[in-house]
Amino acid sequence: MRSSVVFRLSIPQKILAYSALVFLSIPALLPLLWMVSTSLKNDAQLFVQGDASAQPLTLGRLIPHPFVWQNYPTALNMVPFFTYLQNTLLLCAVTVIGACLSSAVVAYGFARIPFKGSKLLFMVMISTMALPSQVTMIPIFALFRWLGWYGTYLPLTVPTYFGVPFYIFLLTQFYKSLPNELSEAARVDGASEWTIFARVIMPLSKSALVTCALFQFLGTWNDFFGPLLYINDPSRYTLAYGLQQFLGAHGGEWAQLMAASTLFTAPIILLFFFAQRIFIQGIATTGGKN
Amino acid sequence: MKKNLVGYAFISPWLIGFCLFTAFPFLASIYFSFTRYNVVSPPVWVGTANYQVLLTSDPLFWKSLKVTLYYAALAIPLGVVAGVSLALLLNLEVKGMSVFRTIFFLPSIVPSVASSVVFMWILNPQMGLINGLLRRFGILGPAWLQDTDWALRSIVFMSLWGVGGSMVIYLAGLKEIPAHLYEAAMIDGATTFHRMRHITLPMLTPVIFFNLVMGIIGTFQVFTEAYIMTQGGPEDSTLFYALYLFQRAWRYLDMGYASAMAWILFIVIMTVTGIVYRSQKRWVHYGE
């Protein structure tokens, strides 16, 4: 079904295509390269950039001269980076487990048990994804405050244990694609739905669960708004929130700021390179749901 | 009967979560929007006062609505054009395409806190990369995020940098266009332009429609970039609606007022999405 096989490009057309691709890669990559490059420069190198009378800025400046590694240890000393990292990883682990398990259970119900009202409820669930969070965030904040959860991680973690609509949607699609004979065979043997889910379906859905885990990890790692609302104790900051606080406290120290940004972004980029296919497939599926 | 019970048992985590974290807050925020409420003490009923003040005597409300609509009017169409163009380019049959796909997609996974900090640096008026490069061509660049005329546009540029996410969705849409349509067109002697105009773009309209709707919902909620980079400044030129709402709620503890703002936001989003939804008969092409 691939449509692209139809077209063969001529040599000039190929050259044109490559030039466009290379040209457009520059703005795509430059901000990240500049971030890393700045993190390896000293103040003198940065100030030259701002001096209009000095040599004009060229892309050759991307390569620091000399390389200054000191910004990294300095940045790590300016903020308790490892505490933030630990907090972030803890939150990631707890939310990934919660989101994947609860979403899988719910998705099994929607995909493989025909019950009354399932279609309607599924529609309701899908439509909640489009609901602007602003409409619900104030009462939710009031609720968590009333429960005494303000300042703890509970507001950031507990909601993920009630199923996440996007993952429920992805997993439902996946479970629907599995042949019915799988469950029928187990049902004949007298297995309960729960046993079928836990023993037959779950082991088959590793790939779909990995997609959900990846998105949830990314979501928690990047989350800025949650910690902004609920976390007030600096020893509980996450990396995303900590980086913003770093900016507030040391706004002019660009080399250290870029070192901190690099440390914060690098794990996500590494993860992306290892799991690129899962990322892209997961995102591409969202568009095909209409 | 038992089937029903088992089914509800399986979806119960979501059902309970839906009641607690969506349905109840949804209704509660309608109530809050008619009260004066600061979270610390119980809400006090004030009738339609919040809405009256918002609509008649709060210039910042109108400013934030204007900023958000202006941003949406720029960022959404540019995002669609950039996303579709990149996807078309990536759909060409040349070697090494996966490398370019990775390059274009990469910015969209960078955490928004990090990209905000990086863009503040790149757009720094004196020492930033952009003005440095412009200076090389003899152009004195603006102060970008510190310039009332350029701050909002800078955030639009930044949003285009992250267009890779929707690009991937368009690319998946392009891959699903059946080859036989193109084969038939080739036999009829259709030019590249005709193929694009009569096959590729019509077949892609459902995906464009999807991204348009998601884009509308997303742009009306832009927050992090503005909160980190400009705090709404200079002179409120980047006071996004969601940012003003946040300031009202958490800086001034005007939660009732902010709830009223949230409901107006909801109605605006519903109206705009509704218009786009109604328009789909005219331009969205379903099926072959």
Coordinates of C-alpha atoms in Angstrom, one line a residue:
Chain A
M1 CA 0.0 0.0 0.0
R2 CA 3.0 2.3 0.0
S3 CA 2.2 5.2 -2.3
S4 CA 5.7 6.5 -2.6
V5 CA 7.0 3.6 -4.7
V6 CA 5.2 5.2 -7.7
F7 CA 7.6 8.1 -8.0
R8 CA 11.1 7.8 -9.2
L9 CA 13.0 11.1 -8.9
S10 CA 15.5 12.2 -11.5
I11 CA 19.0 13.1 -10.5
P12 CA 18.4 16.9 -10.4
Q13 CA 15.2 16.4 -8.5
K14 CA 17.1 14.3 -6.0
I15 CA 19.8 17.0 -5.6
L16 CA 17.0 19.6 -5.0
A17 CA 15.3 17.3 -2.4
Y18 CA 18.6 16.8 -0.5
S19 CA 19.4 20.5 -0.6
A20 CA 16.0 21.3 0.9
L21 CA 16.4 18.6 3.6
V22 CA 19.9 19.7 4.5
F23 CA 18.9 23.4 4.6
L24 CA 15.9 22.7 6.8
S25 CA 18.0 20.5 9.2
I26 CA 20.0 23.6 10.2
P27 CA 17.2 25.4 12.1
A28 CA 16.0 22.0 13.5
L29 CA 19.3 21.2 15.0
L30 CA 21.0 24.5 15.7
P31 CA 19.2 25.4 19.0
L32 CA 20.3 22.1 20.5
L33 CA 23.8 22.2 19.1
W34 CA 24.1 25.8 20.4
M35 CA 22.9 24.7 23.8
V36 CA 25.6 22.1 24.1
S37 CA 28.2 24.4 22.6
T38 CA 27.4 27.2 25.0
S39 CA 27.6 24.8 27.9
L40 CA 31.3 24.2 27.0
K41 CA 32.4 27.8 26.7
N42 CA 33.8 30.2 29.2
D43 CA 32.5 33.7 29.8
A44 CA 35.1 35.3 27.6
Q45 CA 33.9 33.3 24.6
L46 CA 30.3 34.2 25.3
F47 CA 31.0 37.9 25.6
V48 CA 32.8 38.0 22.2
Q49 CA 29.5 37.0 20.8
G50 CA 27.9 40.1 22.1
D51 CA 30.6 42.4 20.9
A52 CA 29.5 44.0 17.6
S53 CA 32.9 45.3 16.9
A54 CA 34.6 41.9 17.3
Q55 CA 34.7 39.3 14.5
P56 CA 31.2 38.5 13.3
L57 CA 29.5 35.4 14.5
T58 CA 30.0 32.4 12.3
L59 CA 28.9 28.8 12.6
G60 CA 32.6 28.0 13.3
R61 CA 31.9 29.4 16.8
L62 CA 29.8 26.3 17.4
I63 CA 33.0 24.6 18.4
P64 CA 34.2 25.9 21.7
H65 CA 37.8 27.0 21.8
P66 CA 39.0 26.0 24.3
F67 CA 36.6 23.4 25.6
V68 CA 35.5 24.3 29.2
W69 CA 34.1 21.4 31.2
Q70 CA 34.0 23.4 34.4
N71 CA 30.4 24.6 33.7
Y72 CA 29.0 21.2 34.5
P73 CA 30.5 20.7 38.0
T74 CA 29.7 24.4 38.7
A75 CA 26.0 24.0 37.6
L76 CA 25.7 20.8 39.7
N77 CA 26.9 22.7 42.7
M78 CA 24.6 25.6 42.2
V79 CA 21.5 23.4 42.6
P80 CA 21.0 20.0 44.3
F81 CA 20.8 18.4 40.8
F82 CA 21.0 14.8 42.1
T83 CA 18.2 15.4 44.6
Y84 CA 16.0 16.7 41.7
L85 CA 17.1 13.8 39.5
Q86 CA 16.1 11.3 42.3
N87 CA 12.8 13.0 42.8
T88 CA 12.1 13.0 39.1
L89 CA 13.0 9.4 38.6
L90 CA 10.9 8.3 41.6
L91 CA 7.9 10.2 40.1
C92 CA 8.5 8.7 36.7
A93 CA 8.6 5.2 38.1
V94 CA 5.5 5.5 40.2
T95 CA 3.4 7.2 37.4
V96 CA 4.6 4.8 34.7
I97 CA 3.5 1.8 36.8
G98 CA 0.2 3.4 37.7
A99 CA -0.6 4.6 34.3
C100 CA 0.3 1.4 32.5
L101 CA -1.4 -1.1 34.9
S102 CA -4.6 0.9 35.4
S103 CA -5.0 1.8 31.7
A104 CA -4.4 -1.9 30.7
V105 CA -7.2 -3.1 33.0
V106 CA -9.6 -0.4 31.7
A107 CA -8.7 -1.0 28.1
Y108 CA -9.4 -4.8 28.5
G109 CA -12.9 -3.9 29.8
F110 CA -13.6 -1.7 26.8
A111 CA -12.0 -3.9 24.2
R112 CA -12.9 -7.4 25.1
I113 CA -16.0 -7.5 27.4
P114 CA -19.2 -6.5 25.6
F115 CA -21.2 -4.7 28.3
K116 CA -24.1 -2.3 28.2
G117 CA -23.1 1.3 27.6
S118 CA -19.5 0.5 26.8
K119 CA -19.6 2.4 23.4
L120 CA -21.1 5.5 25.1
L121 CA -18.6 5.5 27.9
F122 CA -15.7 5.0 25.5
M123 CA -16.9 8.1 23.6
V124 CA -17.0 10.0 26.9
M125 CA -13.5 8.9 27.7
I126 CA -12.2 10.0 24.3
S127 CA -13.9 13.4 24.6
T128 CA -12.3 14.1 28.0
M129 CA -8.9 14.2 26.2
A130 CA -10.1 17.4 24.4
L131 CA -11.3 19.0 27.6
P132 CA -9.1 22.0 28.5
S133 CA -7.4 21.3 31.8
Q134 CA -8.1 24.9 33.0
V135 CA -11.8 23.9 33.4
T136 CA -11.1 21.3 36.0
M137 CA -7.8 22.4 37.6
I138 CA -9.1 24.7 40.2
P139 CA -11.6 22.3 41.8
I140 CA -9.0 19.5 41.6
F141 CA -6.5 21.8 43.4
A142 CA -9.2 22.5 46.0
L143 CA -9.9 18.8 46.4
F144 CA -6.2 17.9 46.9
R145 CA -5.7 20.8 49.3
W146 CA -8.8 19.6 51.3
L147 CA -7.3 16.1 51.4
G148 CA -4.1 17.6 52.8
W149 CA -2.1 16.5 49.8
Y150 CA -0.7 20.0 49.0
G151 CA 3.1 19.9 49.0
T152 CA 3.3 16.1 48.6
Y153 CA 3.7 14.0 45.5
L154 CA 0.2 12.5 45.8
P155 CA -1.5 15.0 43.5
L156 CA 1.2 14.2 40.8
T157 CA 0.9 10.4 41.1
V158 CA -2.5 9.2 42.4
P159 CA -4.5 10.4 39.3
T160 CA -2.4 8.2 37.0
Y161 CA -3.7 5.1 38.9
F162 CA -7.2 5.8 37.5
G163 CA -6.3 5.1 33.9
V164 CA -5.0 7.7 31.4
P165 CA -7.4 8.2 28.4
F166 CA -4.7 8.3 25.8
Y167 CA -3.2 5.0 26.9
I168 CA -6.6 3.4 27.4
F169 CA -7.3 4.4 23.8
L170 CA -4.0 3.0 22.4
L171 CA -4.4 -0.3 24.4
T172 CA -8.1 -0.7 23.5
Q173 CA -7.1 -0.5 19.8
F174 CA -4.4 -3.1 20.4
Y175 CA -6.6 -5.5 22.4
K176 CA -9.3 -5.3 19.7
S177 CA -6.7 -6.5 17.2
L178 CA -5.9 -9.7 19.1
P179 CA -7.9 -12.8 17.9
N180 CA -10.9 -13.8 20.0
E181 CA -9.9 -17.4 19.9
L182 CA -7.2 -16.6 22.5
S183 CA -9.8 -15.8 25.1
E184 CA -12.3 -18.4 24.0
A185 CA -9.8 -21.2 24.6
A186 CA -9.2 -20.0 28.1
R187 CA -12.9 -19.4 28.7
V188 CA -13.7 -23.0 27.8
D189 CA -11.1 -24.1 30.4
G190 CA -13.2 -22.1 32.9
A191 CA -10.8 -19.2 33.3
S192 CA -12.2 -15.9 34.7
E193 CA -12.0 -12.7 32.7
W194 CA -9.3 -11.5 35.2
T195 CA -7.2 -14.6 34.6
I196 CA -7.6 -14.2 30.8
F197 CA -6.5 -10.6 31.1
A198 CA -3.6 -11.3 33.4
R199 CA -2.3 -14.6 31.9
V200 CA -3.2 -14.4 28.3
I201 CA -3.6 -10.8 27.1
M202 CA -1.1 -8.9 29.3
P203 CA 1.9 -11.0 28.3
L204 CA 1.0 -10.4 24.6
S205 CA 0.7 -6.6 25.0
K206 CA 4.3 -5.8 26.0
S207 CA 4.9 -3.7 22.9
A208 CA 1.8 -1.6 23.4
L209 CA 2.6 -1.2 27.1
V210 CA 6.1 -0.1 26.3
T211 CA 4.7 2.7 24.2
C212 CA 2.5 3.8 27.1
A213 CA 5.4 3.6 29.5
L214 CA 7.5 5.7 27.3
F215 CA 4.9 8.4 26.9
Q216 CA 4.2 8.5 30.6
F217 CA 7.9 8.7 31.4
L218 CA 8.3 11.6 29.0
G219 CA 5.2 13.3 30.4
T220 CA 6.3 13.1 34.0
W221 CA 9.9 14.0 33.2
N222 CA 8.8 17.1 31.3
D223 CA 5.9 18.1 33.6
F224 CA 6.3 21.6 34.8
F225 CA 2.7 22.6 35.7
G226 CA 2.1 19.9 38.2
P227 CA 5.2 20.7 40.4
L228 CA 4.5 24.4 39.9
L229 CA 1.0 24.0 41.5
Y230 CA 1.7 21.4 44.2
I231 CA 5.4 21.4 45.2
N232 CA 6.6 24.1 47.6
D233 CA 9.5 22.4 49.3
P234 CA 12.8 22.8 47.4
S235 CA 14.0 19.4 48.5
R236 CA 11.1 17.9 46.5
Y237 CA 11.6 19.9 43.3
T238 CA 11.8 17.9 40.0
L239 CA 14.3 18.6 37.3
A240 CA 11.8 20.5 35.1
Y241 CA 10.8 22.7 38.0
G242 CA 14.4 23.0 39.3
L243 CA 15.6 24.2 35.9
Q244 CA 13.0 27.0 35.9
Q245 CA 14.1 27.9 39.5
F246 CA 17.7 27.9 38.4
L247 CA 16.8 30.3 35.6
G248 CA 15.1 32.5 38.1
A249 CA 18.1 32.6 40.5
H250 CA 21.0 32.6 38.0
G251 CA 19.4 34.1 34.8
G252 CA 22.5 35.7 33.4
E253 CA 24.9 32.7 33.8
W254 CA 24.2 31.3 30.4
A255 CA 27.0 28.7 30.3
Q256 CA 25.9 27.1 33.5
L257 CA 22.3 27.3 32.5
M258 CA 23.0 25.6 29.2
A259 CA 25.0 22.9 31.1
A260 CA 21.9 22.3 33.3
S261 CA 19.6 22.3 30.3
T262 CA 21.9 19.8 28.5
L263 CA 21.9 17.5 31.5
F264 CA 18.1 17.8 31.7
T265 CA 17.5 17.1 27.9
A266 CA 20.2 14.6 27.2
P267 CA 18.4 11.6 28.8
I268 CA 15.3 12.3 26.8
I269 CA 17.3 12.5 23.6
L270 CA 19.1 9.3 24.4
L271 CA 15.8 7.5 25.2
F272 CA 14.5 8.8 21.9
F273 CA 17.4 7.3 19.9
F274 CA 16.9 3.9 21.5
A275 CA 13.1 3.9 21.1
Q276 CA 12.5 6.1 18.1
R277 CA 10.2 3.7 16.3
I278 CA 8.0 3.4 19.3
F279 CA 7.8 7.1 19.7
I280 CA 6.9 7.8 16.1
Q281 CA 4.4 5.0 15.8
G282 CA 2.7 6.0 19.0
I283 CA 2.3 9.6 17.8
A284 CA 1.2 8.5 14.3
T285 CA -1.6 6.3 15.7
T286 CA -3.2 9.3 17.3
G287 CA -3.9 10.9 13.9
G288 CA -5.6 7.9 12.4
K289 CA -8.3 7.6 15.0
N290 CA -11.0 9.7 13.3
Chain B
M1 CA -26.0 -9.5 33.5
K2 CA -22.8 -10.9 34.9
K3 CA -21.0 -9.7 31.7
N4 CA -22.1 -6.2 32.5
L5 CA -20.9 -6.4 36.1
V6 CA -17.5 -7.8 35.0
G7 CA -17.2 -5.1 32.3
Y8 CA -17.9 -2.3 34.8
A9 CA -15.5 -3.9 37.2
F10 CA -12.7 -3.7 34.6
I11 CA -13.4 -0.1 33.7
S12 CA -14.1 1.0 37.3
P13 CA -10.6 2.6 37.8
W14 CA -11.3 5.0 35.0
L15 CA -15.0 5.5 35.9
I16 CA -14.1 6.4 39.5
G17 CA -11.2 8.6 38.3
F18 CA -13.6 10.2 35.8
C19 CA -16.1 11.1 38.5
L20 CA -13.4 12.4 40.9
F21 CA -11.0 14.2 38.5
T22 CA -13.2 15.2 35.6
A23 CA -17.0 15.2 36.2
F24 CA -17.0 16.6 39.8
P25 CA -14.4 19.3 39.1
F26 CA -16.2 20.2 35.8
L27 CA -19.4 20.9 37.7
A28 CA -17.7 22.4 40.7
S29 CA -15.9 24.9 38.5
I30 CA -19.3 26.1 37.1
Y31 CA -20.3 26.8 40.7
F32 CA -17.0 28.4 41.6
S33 CA -17.3 30.7 38.7
F34 CA -20.4 32.3 40.4
T35 CA -18.5 32.8 43.7
R36 CA -15.7 34.7 45.3
Y37 CA -13.3 32.0 46.4
N38 CA -9.7 32.0 47.6
V39 CA -9.3 28.2 48.5
V40 CA -8.6 29.1 52.1
S41 CA -12.1 30.1 53.1
P42 CA -15.4 28.7 51.7
P43 CA -16.7 30.2 48.5
V44 CA -19.2 33.1 48.7
W45 CA -22.0 33.3 46.1
V46 CA -21.7 36.5 44.0
G47 CA -24.0 35.7 41.1
T48 CA -22.8 36.8 37.7
A49 CA -20.4 39.4 39.1
N50 CA -17.2 37.6 37.9
Y51 CA -18.6 37.4 34.4
Q52 CA -19.7 41.0 34.5
V53 CA -16.3 42.3 35.6
L54 CA -14.5 40.1 33.1
L55 CA -16.6 41.2 30.1
T56 CA -17.0 44.9 31.0
S57 CA -14.2 46.2 33.1
D58 CA -11.1 44.0 32.8
P59 CA -8.8 45.2 30.1
L60 CA -6.3 42.4 30.8
F61 CA -8.9 39.8 30.1
W62 CA -9.5 41.3 26.6
K63 CA -5.8 41.7 26.1
S64 CA -5.1 38.1 27.0
L65 CA -7.9 36.9 24.7
K66 CA -6.5 39.1 21.9
V67 CA -2.9 37.8 22.4
T68 CA -4.1 34.2 22.4
L69 CA -6.3 34.7 19.2
Y70 CA -3.5 36.5 17.4
Y71 CA -1.1 33.7 18.4
A72 CA -3.6 31.1 17.2
A73 CA -4.2 32.9 13.9
L74 CA -0.4 32.8 13.2
A75 CA 0.8 29.6 14.8
I76 CA -2.0 27.2 13.7
P77 CA -2.0 27.9 9.9
L78 CA 1.8 28.1 9.9
G79 CA 2.0 24.9 11.8
V80 CA -0.2 23.1 9.3
V81 CA 1.7 24.4 6.3
A82 CA 5.1 23.6 7.8
G83 CA 4.0 20.2 9.0
V84 CA 2.5 19.2 5.7
S85 CA 5.4 20.5 3.7
L86 CA 8.0 18.7 5.8
A87 CA 5.9 15.5 5.6
L88 CA 5.7 15.8 1.8
L89 CA 9.4 16.3 1.6
L90 CA 10.1 13.3 3.9
N91 CA 7.7 11.2 1.8
L92 CA 10.0 11.4 -1.3
E93 CA 11.8 8.3 -2.3
V94 CA 15.5 9.1 -1.6
K95 CA 18.1 7.4 0.6
G96 CA 18.8 8.4 4.1
M97 CA 15.3 9.7 4.7
S98 CA 15.0 8.2 8.2
V99 CA 18.0 10.4 9.3
F100 CA 16.1 13.5 8.3
R101 CA 12.9 12.3 9.8
T102 CA 14.8 11.9 13.1
I103 CA 16.3 15.4 12.8
F104 CA 13.0 17.1 12.1
F105 CA 11.2 15.1 14.8
L106 CA 13.9 15.6 17.5
P107 CA 12.9 19.2 18.6
S108 CA 9.3 18.1 19.4
I109 CA 10.5 15.8 22.2
V110 CA 12.7 18.4 23.9
P111 CA 11.0 19.3 27.3
S112 CA 9.3 22.7 27.0
V113 CA 11.2 24.0 30.1
A114 CA 14.5 23.3 28.3
S115 CA 13.4 24.6 24.9
S116 CA 12.2 27.8 26.6
V117 CA 15.5 28.3 28.4
V118 CA 17.4 27.6 25.2
F119 CA 15.3 30.0 23.1
M120 CA 15.8 32.7 25.7
W121 CA 19.5 32.3 25.1
I122 CA 19.3 32.1 21.4
L123 CA 17.0 35.2 21.2
N124 CA 19.1 37.2 23.7
P125 CA 19.4 40.6 22.0
Q126 CA 23.1 41.1 22.6
M127 CA 24.7 37.7 22.9
G128 CA 22.2 35.5 21.2
L129 CA 22.8 33.3 18.2
I130 CA 20.1 34.8 16.0
N131 CA 21.1 38.4 16.4
G132 CA 24.8 37.4 16.0
L133 CA 24.0 35.8 12.7
L134 CA 21.9 38.7 11.6
R135 CA 24.7 41.1 12.5
R136 CA 26.8 39.2 10.0
F137 CA 24.5 40.3 7.3
G138 CA 24.5 43.8 8.5
I139 CA 21.1 43.5 10.1
L140 CA 20.4 44.9 13.6
G141 CA 18.0 42.3 15.0
P142 CA 15.2 43.3 17.4
A143 CA 15.2 42.5 21.1
W144 CA 12.9 39.6 20.4
L145 CA 11.4 38.5 23.7
Q146 CA 12.0 41.9 25.2
D147 CA 10.4 43.8 22.3
T148 CA 6.6 44.4 22.4
D149 CA 6.3 43.9 18.6
W150 CA 8.4 40.7 18.5
A151 CA 7.9 38.8 21.7
L152 CA 4.7 37.0 20.5
R153 CA 6.1 36.3 17.1
S154 CA 9.2 34.8 18.8
I155 CA 6.9 32.3 20.6
V156 CA 5.3 31.5 17.2
F157 CA 8.8 30.8 15.7
M158 CA 9.4 28.6 18.7
S159 CA 6.2 26.7 18.2
L160 CA 7.3 26.0 14.5
W161 CA 10.5 24.6 15.8
G162 CA 8.4 21.9 17.5
V163 CA 6.3 21.1 14.4
G164 CA 7.9 17.6 14.1
G165 CA 5.1 16.0 16.2
S166 CA 2.3 16.9 13.8
M167 CA 4.7 16.2 10.8
V168 CA 4.9 12.6 11.9
I169 CA 1.1 12.3 11.9
Y170 CA 0.9 13.8 8.4
L171 CA 3.6 11.4 7.2
A172 CA 1.6 8.5 8.5
G173 CA -1.4 9.9 6.6
L174 CA 0.6 10.1 3.4
K175 CA 1.8 6.5 3.7
E176 CA -1.8 5.4 3.9
I177 CA -2.9 6.9 0.5
P178 CA -3.4 3.9 -1.7
A179 CA -0.9 3.5 -4.5
H180 CA -3.5 2.6 -7.1
L181 CA -4.9 6.2 -7.0
Y182 CA -1.6 7.5 -8.2
E183 CA -1.2 4.7 -10.7
A184 CA -4.6 5.6 -12.2
A185 CA -3.5 9.2 -12.3
M186 CA -0.2 8.4 -14.1
I187 CA -2.1 6.5 -16.8
D188 CA -4.3 9.5 -17.3
G189 CA -1.1 11.6 -17.6
A190 CA -1.6 13.7 -14.5
T191 CA 1.2 16.2 -13.7
T192 CA 2.9 16.4 -10.3
F193 CA 0.8 19.5 -9.6
H194 CA -2.4 17.6 -10.5
R195 CA -1.5 14.7 -8.4
M196 CA -0.9 17.0 -5.4
R197 CA -4.1 19.0 -6.0
H198 CA -6.5 16.1 -6.7
I199 CA -5.1 13.1 -4.8
T200 CA -2.5 13.9 -2.1
L201 CA -4.1 17.0 -0.5
P202 CA -7.7 15.7 -0.6
M203 CA -6.6 12.3 0.9
L204 CA -4.7 14.1 3.6
T205 CA -7.6 16.4 4.7
P206 CA -8.8 14.1 7.5
V207 CA -5.4 14.3 9.1
I208 CA -5.2 18.0 8.6
F209 CA -8.6 18.3 10.2
F210 CA -7.4 16.3 13.2
N211 CA -4.3 18.3 13.6
L212 CA -6.3 21.5 13.2
V213 CA -8.6 20.6 16.0
M214 CA -5.8 19.5 18.3
G215 CA -3.9 22.7 17.4
I216 CA -6.9 24.8 18.4
I217 CA -7.3 23.1 21.7
G218 CA -3.5 23.3 22.3
T219 CA -2.8 26.9 21.4
F220 CA -5.6 28.2 23.6
Q221 CA -3.8 26.6 26.5
V222 CA -0.2 27.8 25.8
F223 CA 1.3 28.4 29.2
T224 CA 4.8 27.0 30.0
E225 CA 6.7 29.0 27.3
A226 CA 5.1 32.3 28.3
Y227 CA 5.4 31.6 32.0
I228 CA 9.1 30.8 31.8
M229 CA 10.3 33.2 29.0
T230 CA 8.3 36.4 29.4
Q231 CA 5.9 36.2 32.4
G232 CA 3.4 37.8 30.0
G233 CA 5.7 40.8 29.2
P234 CA 6.9 43.1 27.8
E235 CA 3.8 45.3 28.4
D236 CA 1.5 42.3 28.4
S237 CA 2.3 41.5 24.8
T238 CA 2.6 37.8 25.6
L239 CA -0.1 37.6 28.3
F240 CA -1.6 34.4 27.1
Y241 CA -5.1 33.5 28.3
A242 CA -3.9 30.5 30.3
L243 CA -1.1 32.5 31.9
Y244 CA -3.5 35.3 33.0
L245 CA -5.9 32.7 34.3
F246 CA -3.1 31.1 36.3
Q247 CA -2.0 34.5 37.7
R248 CA -5.6 35.3 38.7
A249 CA -6.0 31.9 40.4
W250 CA -2.6 31.4 42.1
R251 CA -1.0 34.8 42.4
Y252 CA -4.1 36.7 43.5
L253 CA -6.0 33.7 44.8
D254 CA -9.0 34.8 42.7
M255 CA -10.2 31.3 42.1
G256 CA -13.8 32.2 41.4
Y257 CA -12.8 34.8 38.9
A258 CA -10.3 32.3 37.3
S259 CA -13.1 29.7 37.1
A260 CA -15.2 32.1 35.2
M261 CA -12.3 32.6 32.9
A262 CA -11.9 28.9 32.5
W263 CA -15.5 28.6 31.4
I264 CA -15.2 31.4 28.9
L265 CA -12.1 29.7 27.6
F266 CA -14.1 26.4 27.3
I267 CA -16.9 28.2 25.4
V268 CA -14.4 29.9 23.0
I269 CA -12.7 26.6 22.3
M270 CA -16.0 24.8 21.8
T271 CA -17.2 27.6 19.5
V272 CA -14.0 27.6 17.3
T273 CA -13.8 23.8 17.2
G274 CA -17.5 23.7 16.4
I275 CA -17.1 26.1 13.5
V276 CA -14.1 24.0 12.2
Y277 CA -16.2 20.8 12.7
R278 CA -19.2 22.2 10.8
S279 CA -16.8 23.3 8.0
Q280 CA -15.5 19.8 7.4
K281 CA -18.3 18.9 5.0
R282 CA -16.9 21.5 2.6
W283 CA -13.3 20.4 2.6
V284 CA -12.6 17.2 4.5
H285 CA -12.5 14.1 2.2
Y286 CA -13.4 10.8 3.8
G287 CA -12.9 7.5 2.0
E288 CA -11.6 7.1 -1.5

